[in-house]
Amino acid sequence: MAERLDGKRALISGAGSGMGLAAAERFASEGARVALLDVDEAAIAAAAARIGPAALATPADVRDEDAVRAAVAGAVEAFGGLDVVVGNAGVQLAGQDDRAERLSLDVWRRTVDINLTGMFLVCKHGIDALLAAGGGAVVCTCSPTGLFGCAPGYDAYSASKGGVAGLVRVLAADYARSGIRVNGVVPGYMDTPMTGWVTPEEHDALLTTIPLGRAGRPEEVAAVMAFLASDDASYVTGALWAADGGMTAV
Ligand SMILES: NC(=O)c1ccc[n+]([C@@H]2O[C@H](COP(=O)([O-])OP(=O)(O)OC[C@H]3O[C@@H](n4cnc5c(N)ncnc54)[C@H](O)[C@@H]3O)[C@@H](O)[C@H]2O)c1
């Protein structure tokens, strides 16, 4: 039986860990070839080896435009083009991010550089490749913190993710007539290395904000990314699609 992503050529940033890694595995299991972009070279080399011939490690720091351009070019050369771009790399500088009057400009800049400017660079060069292929799909990882004030004390992270939501919408408008759909996926509180700083007390408090009453698994967001990347989502663009256990619905 044909798989849903058969023949699709995808590039995924932040593919060394968490939801990006789960997306790489899911996309490959649905028939796609996947380029794994991450600053953690060892992680994507190991993941690509595990996934097999469908996977390619394309190391880059998303803050470095030349490196992102080269990673996209490497994927295009290996696969003959790109059909899907997933902008997902991000950081939450726990212990450093803070409310505004205590937030250093350095932490603000590092967060915005990776989460927003890095997302822009992956989209910029990825979309260039999608235009050359005649169309495709972009999926960007957003956050409830970019939509609501639900992460007090994480001012840089929240603002960077608000920027990502705006970027999704304007890219959807800019590229719809070029055959490129652009959507955001909005994970809630996820069980990934990024949330490793959460104390047991904070964990219990977070669960009270989630109707399903548990943290999400990376695979559960990867499934939504696969849908948004696939032709099943042919009439979906500009959407911010929650996969958050109901967190943003209440
Ligand atoms: N974990 C959550 O609860 C949660 C909730 C909502 C949104 N998100 C967002 O989901 C995305 C994935 O997060 P995750 O939870 O899977 O985190 P993770 O820490 O498991 O994975 C993030 C990946 O991004 C990579 N990365 C970091 N900086 C980079 C850079 N400069 N260049 C290239 N790669 C870089 C890391 O090496 C890592 O492999 C992030 O954008 C995050 O903000 C996470």
Short mmCIF file of C-alpha atoms and ligand atoms in Angstrom, two decimals:
data_model
loop_
_atom_site.label_atom_id
_atom_site.label_comp_id
_atom_site.label_asym_id
_atom_site.label_seq_id
_atom_site.Cartn_x
_atom_site.Cartn_y
_atom_site.Cartn_z
CA MET A 1 0.00 0.00 0.00
CA ALA A 2 1.28 3.49 -0.84
CA GLU A 3 2.34 5.51 2.18
CA ARG A 4 0.95 9.03 2.64
CA LEU A 5 4.33 10.77 2.24
CA ASP A 6 5.68 8.51 -0.52
CA GLY A 7 8.00 10.51 -2.77
CA LYS A 8 8.03 13.57 -0.51
CA ARG A 9 11.39 15.16 0.21
CA ALA A 10 11.48 16.91 3.59
CA LEU A 11 13.91 19.02 5.60
CA ILE A 12 13.33 19.24 9.36
CA SER A 13 15.18 21.63 11.67
CA GLY A 14 15.77 20.67 15.28
CA ALA A 15 15.71 17.03 14.17
CA GLY A 16 18.28 15.91 16.73
CA SER A 17 15.87 15.67 19.64
CA GLY A 18 12.27 15.82 20.84
CA MET A 19 9.56 16.65 18.34
CA GLY A 20 11.90 17.22 15.37
CA LEU A 21 13.42 13.79 15.84
CA ALA A 22 9.96 12.23 16.20
CA ALA A 23 8.90 14.03 13.00
CA ALA A 24 11.93 12.69 11.11
CA GLU A 25 11.07 9.15 12.20
CA ARG A 26 7.38 9.58 11.42
CA PHE A 27 7.97 11.15 7.99
CA ALA A 28 10.40 8.37 7.05
CA SER A 29 7.93 5.72 8.24
CA GLU A 30 5.32 7.30 5.93
CA GLY A 31 7.62 7.08 2.91
CA ALA A 32 9.43 10.45 2.87
CA ARG A 33 13.12 11.13 2.52
CA VAL A 34 14.23 13.41 5.33
CA ALA A 35 17.11 15.85 5.78
CA LEU A 36 17.85 16.28 9.48
CA LEU A 37 19.07 19.80 10.27
CA ASP A 38 20.43 20.50 13.75
CA VAL A 39 23.36 22.15 15.49
CA ASP A 40 23.93 18.87 17.37
CA GLU A 41 25.89 16.99 14.71
CA ALA A 42 26.28 13.80 16.75
CA ALA A 43 22.54 13.58 17.42
CA ILE A 44 21.53 13.88 13.76
CA ALA A 45 24.30 11.53 12.61
CA ALA A 46 23.01 8.90 15.04
CA ALA A 47 19.39 9.53 14.08
CA ALA A 48 20.15 9.36 10.34
CA ALA A 49 22.03 6.09 10.84
CA ARG A 50 19.07 4.67 12.78
CA ILE A 51 16.46 5.79 10.25
CA GLY A 52 18.50 4.42 7.33
CA PRO A 53 18.99 5.40 3.69
CA ALA A 54 15.92 7.66 3.65
CA ALA A 55 17.68 10.05 6.06
CA LEU A 56 20.46 12.57 5.54
CA ALA A 57 22.23 14.58 8.25
CA THR A 58 22.58 18.27 7.26
CA PRO A 59 24.23 20.00 10.23
CA ALA A 60 23.70 23.73 10.67
CA ASP A 61 23.16 26.36 13.31
CA VAL A 62 19.90 28.05 12.30
CA ARG A 63 21.41 31.44 13.24
CA ASP A 64 24.01 31.09 10.48
CA GLU A 65 22.50 31.94 7.08
CA ASP A 66 25.36 30.45 5.08
CA ALA A 67 25.09 27.19 7.03
CA VAL A 68 21.30 27.04 6.55
CA ARG A 69 21.69 27.77 2.83
CA ALA A 70 24.28 25.01 2.55
CA ALA A 71 22.10 22.52 4.47
CA VAL A 72 19.14 23.20 2.18
CA ALA A 73 21.41 22.91 -0.88
CA GLY A 74 22.75 19.59 0.42
CA ALA A 75 19.22 18.22 0.80
CA VAL A 76 18.21 19.48 -2.66
CA GLU A 77 21.28 17.89 -4.20
CA ALA A 78 20.78 14.56 -2.43
CA PHE A 79 17.02 14.32 -3.02
CA GLY A 80 16.68 16.24 -6.30
CA GLY A 81 14.53 18.90 -4.63
CA LEU A 82 12.36 19.58 -1.57
CA ASP A 83 8.59 19.33 -1.03
CA VAL A 84 8.31 19.89 2.73
CA VAL A 85 10.09 22.15 5.21
CA VAL A 86 9.59 21.82 8.96
CA GLY A 87 10.94 24.75 10.99
CA ASN A 88 11.14 23.38 14.49
CA ALA A 89 14.53 24.15 16.10
CA GLY A 90 14.18 26.18 19.25
CA VAL A 91 15.46 26.84 22.76
CA GLN A 92 13.94 27.87 26.04
CA LEU A 93 16.72 29.31 28.19
CA ALA A 94 15.36 28.14 31.55
CA GLY A 95 17.09 29.81 34.46
CA GLN A 96 18.10 32.73 32.22
CA ASP A 97 14.91 33.88 30.51
CA ASP A 98 13.00 36.17 32.86
CA ARG A 99 10.45 38.93 33.27
CA ALA A 100 11.41 42.06 31.40
CA GLU A 101 13.11 44.15 34.07
CA ARG A 102 15.42 41.26 34.94
CA LEU A 103 15.97 39.92 31.40
CA SER A 104 19.42 40.51 29.95
CA LEU A 105 19.73 41.70 26.38
CA ASP A 106 22.05 38.77 25.70
CA VAL A 107 19.45 36.17 26.70
CA TRP A 108 16.77 38.05 24.76
CA ARG A 109 18.97 38.11 21.65
CA ARG A 110 20.03 34.45 21.87
CA THR A 111 16.41 33.36 22.22
CA VAL A 112 15.08 35.54 19.40
CA ASP A 113 18.06 34.72 17.15
CA ILE A 114 17.42 30.97 17.38
CA ASN A 115 13.63 30.81 17.72
CA LEU A 116 12.55 33.58 15.35
CA THR A 117 15.45 34.64 13.12
CA GLY A 118 16.53 30.99 12.79
CA MET A 119 12.96 30.02 11.89
CA PHE A 120 12.92 32.79 9.28
CA LEU A 121 16.20 31.58 7.75
CA VAL A 122 15.00 27.96 7.53
CA CYS A 123 11.76 29.15 5.93
CA LYS A 124 13.55 31.58 3.60
CA HIS A 125 15.93 29.03 2.11
CA GLY A 126 13.46 26.16 2.39
CA ILE A 127 10.77 28.12 0.53
CA ASP A 128 13.28 29.00 -2.17
CA ALA A 129 13.71 25.25 -2.75
CA LEU A 130 9.92 24.67 -2.65
CA LEU A 131 9.44 27.40 -5.28
CA ALA A 132 11.98 25.63 -7.50
CA ALA A 133 10.00 22.39 -7.05
CA GLY A 134 6.73 24.11 -8.00
CA GLY A 135 5.15 24.13 -4.53
CA GLY A 136 5.06 22.29 -1.24
CA ALA A 137 4.31 22.61 2.46
CA VAL A 138 5.91 24.38 5.41
CA VAL A 139 5.19 23.52 9.03
CA CYS A 140 6.55 25.72 11.84
CA THR A 141 6.54 24.77 15.50
CA CYS A 142 4.79 27.49 17.50
CA SER A 143 3.80 27.53 21.18
CA PRO A 144 0.84 28.50 23.35
CA THR A 145 3.25 30.99 24.92
CA GLY A 146 3.24 32.91 21.63
CA LEU A 147 -0.54 33.15 21.67
CA PHE A 148 -1.42 33.70 25.34
CA GLY A 149 0.39 34.99 28.42
CA CYS A 150 0.63 31.48 29.80
CA ALA A 151 4.38 31.42 30.57
CA PRO A 152 5.00 34.32 32.94
CA GLY A 153 8.71 34.93 33.42
CA TYR A 154 9.58 33.59 29.96
CA ASP A 155 9.41 36.92 28.18
CA ALA A 156 12.03 36.26 25.50
CA TYR A 157 10.68 32.79 24.69
CA SER A 158 7.06 33.99 24.59
CA ALA A 159 7.87 36.97 22.37
CA SER A 160 9.95 34.83 20.00
CA LYS A 161 7.09 32.36 19.64
CA GLY A 162 4.60 35.19 19.07
CA GLY A 163 6.84 36.18 16.18
CA VAL A 164 6.73 32.67 14.77
CA ALA A 165 2.91 32.75 14.73
CA GLY A 166 3.04 36.03 12.79
CA LEU A 167 5.59 34.61 10.39
CA VAL A 168 3.37 31.58 9.68
CA ARG A 169 0.43 33.80 8.78
CA VAL A 170 2.31 36.18 6.50
CA LEU A 171 4.15 33.35 4.73
CA ALA A 172 0.82 31.58 4.18
CA ALA A 173 -0.51 34.74 2.53
CA ASP A 174 2.66 35.42 0.53
CA TYR A 175 3.04 31.93 -0.95
CA ALA A 176 -0.51 30.55 -1.27
CA ARG A 177 -0.67 31.43 -4.98
CA SER A 178 2.70 29.76 -5.48
CA GLY A 179 1.31 26.42 -4.33
CA ILE A 180 2.98 26.53 -0.92
CA ARG A 181 0.90 25.94 2.21
CA VAL A 182 2.34 27.27 5.49
CA ASN A 183 0.96 26.14 8.84
CA GLY A 184 1.96 26.19 12.47
CA VAL A 185 1.67 23.34 14.90
CA VAL A 186 1.09 24.38 18.50
CA PRO A 187 2.33 21.79 20.98
CA GLY A 188 1.33 22.27 24.61
CA TYR A 189 3.34 20.94 27.52
CA MET A 190 5.47 18.20 26.00
CA ASP A 191 7.60 15.46 27.46
CA THR A 192 10.88 16.37 25.69
CA PRO A 193 14.36 17.39 26.89
CA MET A 194 13.28 21.04 26.61
CA THR A 195 11.00 20.70 29.62
CA GLY A 196 13.57 18.84 31.72
CA TRP A 197 13.85 21.85 34.05
CA VAL A 198 10.24 21.50 35.24
CA THR A 199 10.10 20.50 38.94
CA PRO A 200 7.59 17.87 40.15
CA GLU A 201 5.52 20.68 41.73
CA GLU A 202 5.53 22.71 38.50
CA HIS A 203 4.67 19.56 36.56
CA ASP A 204 1.59 18.94 38.75
CA ALA A 205 0.55 22.60 38.39
CA LEU A 206 0.92 22.42 34.61
CA LEU A 207 -1.24 19.31 34.42
CA THR A 208 -4.12 21.22 36.01
CA THR A 209 -4.12 23.49 32.91
CA ILE A 210 -4.46 20.56 30.47
CA PRO A 211 -7.91 18.99 29.96
CA LEU A 212 -6.36 15.65 28.93
CA GLY A 213 -4.44 15.76 32.23
CA ARG A 214 -1.01 14.73 30.97
CA ALA A 215 2.00 15.98 29.04
CA GLY A 216 2.14 15.22 25.32
CA ARG A 217 4.53 12.79 23.68
CA PRO A 218 6.72 14.00 20.78
CA GLU A 219 5.14 11.36 18.53
CA GLU A 220 1.73 12.97 19.08
CA VAL A 221 2.94 16.26 17.61
CA ALA A 222 4.88 14.49 14.86
CA ALA A 223 1.59 12.92 13.72
CA VAL A 224 0.05 16.39 13.29
CA MET A 225 3.16 17.62 11.47
CA ALA A 226 2.86 14.66 9.08
CA PHE A 227 -0.78 15.52 8.41
CA LEU A 228 0.00 19.21 7.78
CA ALA A 229 2.88 18.21 5.48
CA SER A 230 0.75 15.76 3.53
CA ASP A 231 -1.74 16.24 0.71
CA ASP A 232 -4.48 15.34 3.23
CA ALA A 233 -4.08 18.97 4.38
CA SER A 234 -4.44 20.36 0.84
CA TYR A 235 -6.99 23.00 1.96
CA VAL A 236 -5.19 23.92 5.20
CA THR A 237 -2.96 26.98 5.18
CA GLY A 238 -2.28 29.77 7.64
CA ALA A 239 -3.60 27.60 10.46
CA LEU A 240 -2.14 27.34 13.95
CA TRP A 241 -3.04 23.74 14.70
CA ALA A 242 -3.04 22.86 18.38
CA ALA A 243 -1.74 19.52 19.62
CA ASP A 244 -1.86 20.45 23.28
CA GLY A 245 -4.26 18.18 25.15
CA GLY A 246 -6.82 21.00 25.09
CA MET A 247 -4.58 23.54 26.89
CA THR A 248 -5.40 26.46 24.60
CA ALA A 249 -9.11 25.60 24.38
CA VAL A 250 -9.88 26.40 28.03
N1 LIG B 1 8.69 20.95 24.82
C1 LIG B 1 7.61 21.71 24.89
O1 LIG B 1 6.83 21.66 25.86
C2 LIG B 1 7.30 22.65 23.76
C3 LIG B 1 6.02 23.25 23.74
C4 LIG B 1 5.71 24.11 22.68
C5 LIG B 1 6.62 24.36 21.68
N2 LIG B 1 7.85 23.77 21.74
C6 LIG B 1 8.76 24.05 20.63
O2 LIG B 1 8.96 22.85 19.92
C7 LIG B 1 10.23 22.87 19.24
C8 LIG B 1 10.99 21.60 19.53
O3 LIG B 1 11.19 21.53 20.93
P1 LIG B 1 11.50 20.18 21.71
O4 LIG B 1 10.63 20.21 22.92
O5 LIG B 1 11.43 19.03 20.79
O6 LIG B 1 12.98 20.53 22.20
P2 LIG B 1 14.35 19.71 22.19
O7 LIG B 1 15.24 20.52 23.06
O8 LIG B 1 14.12 18.28 22.48
O9 LIG B 1 14.84 19.84 20.67
C9 LIG B 1 15.24 21.06 20.11
C10 LIG B 1 16.29 20.79 19.03
O10 LIG B 1 16.66 22.06 18.45
C11 LIG B 1 18.07 22.04 18.27
N3 LIG B 1 18.61 23.40 18.25
C12 LIG B 1 18.71 24.28 19.27
N4 LIG B 1 19.34 25.39 18.88
C13 LIG B 1 19.65 25.22 17.58
C14 LIG B 1 20.32 26.01 16.61
N5 LIG B 1 20.82 27.22 16.94
N6 LIG B 1 20.46 25.54 15.36
C15 LIG B 1 19.99 24.31 15.02
N7 LIG B 1 19.37 23.51 15.90
C16 LIG B 1 19.20 23.95 17.16
C17 LIG B 1 18.60 21.27 19.47
O11 LIG B 1 19.93 20.81 19.24
C18 LIG B 1 17.57 20.17 19.59
O12 LIG B 1 17.94 19.02 18.84
C19 LIG B 1 10.92 24.15 19.73
O13 LIG B 1 10.74 25.16 18.76
C20 LIG B 1 10.14 24.50 20.99
O14 LIG B 1 10.21 25.87 21.27
C21 LIG B 1 8.21 22.93 22.74
#
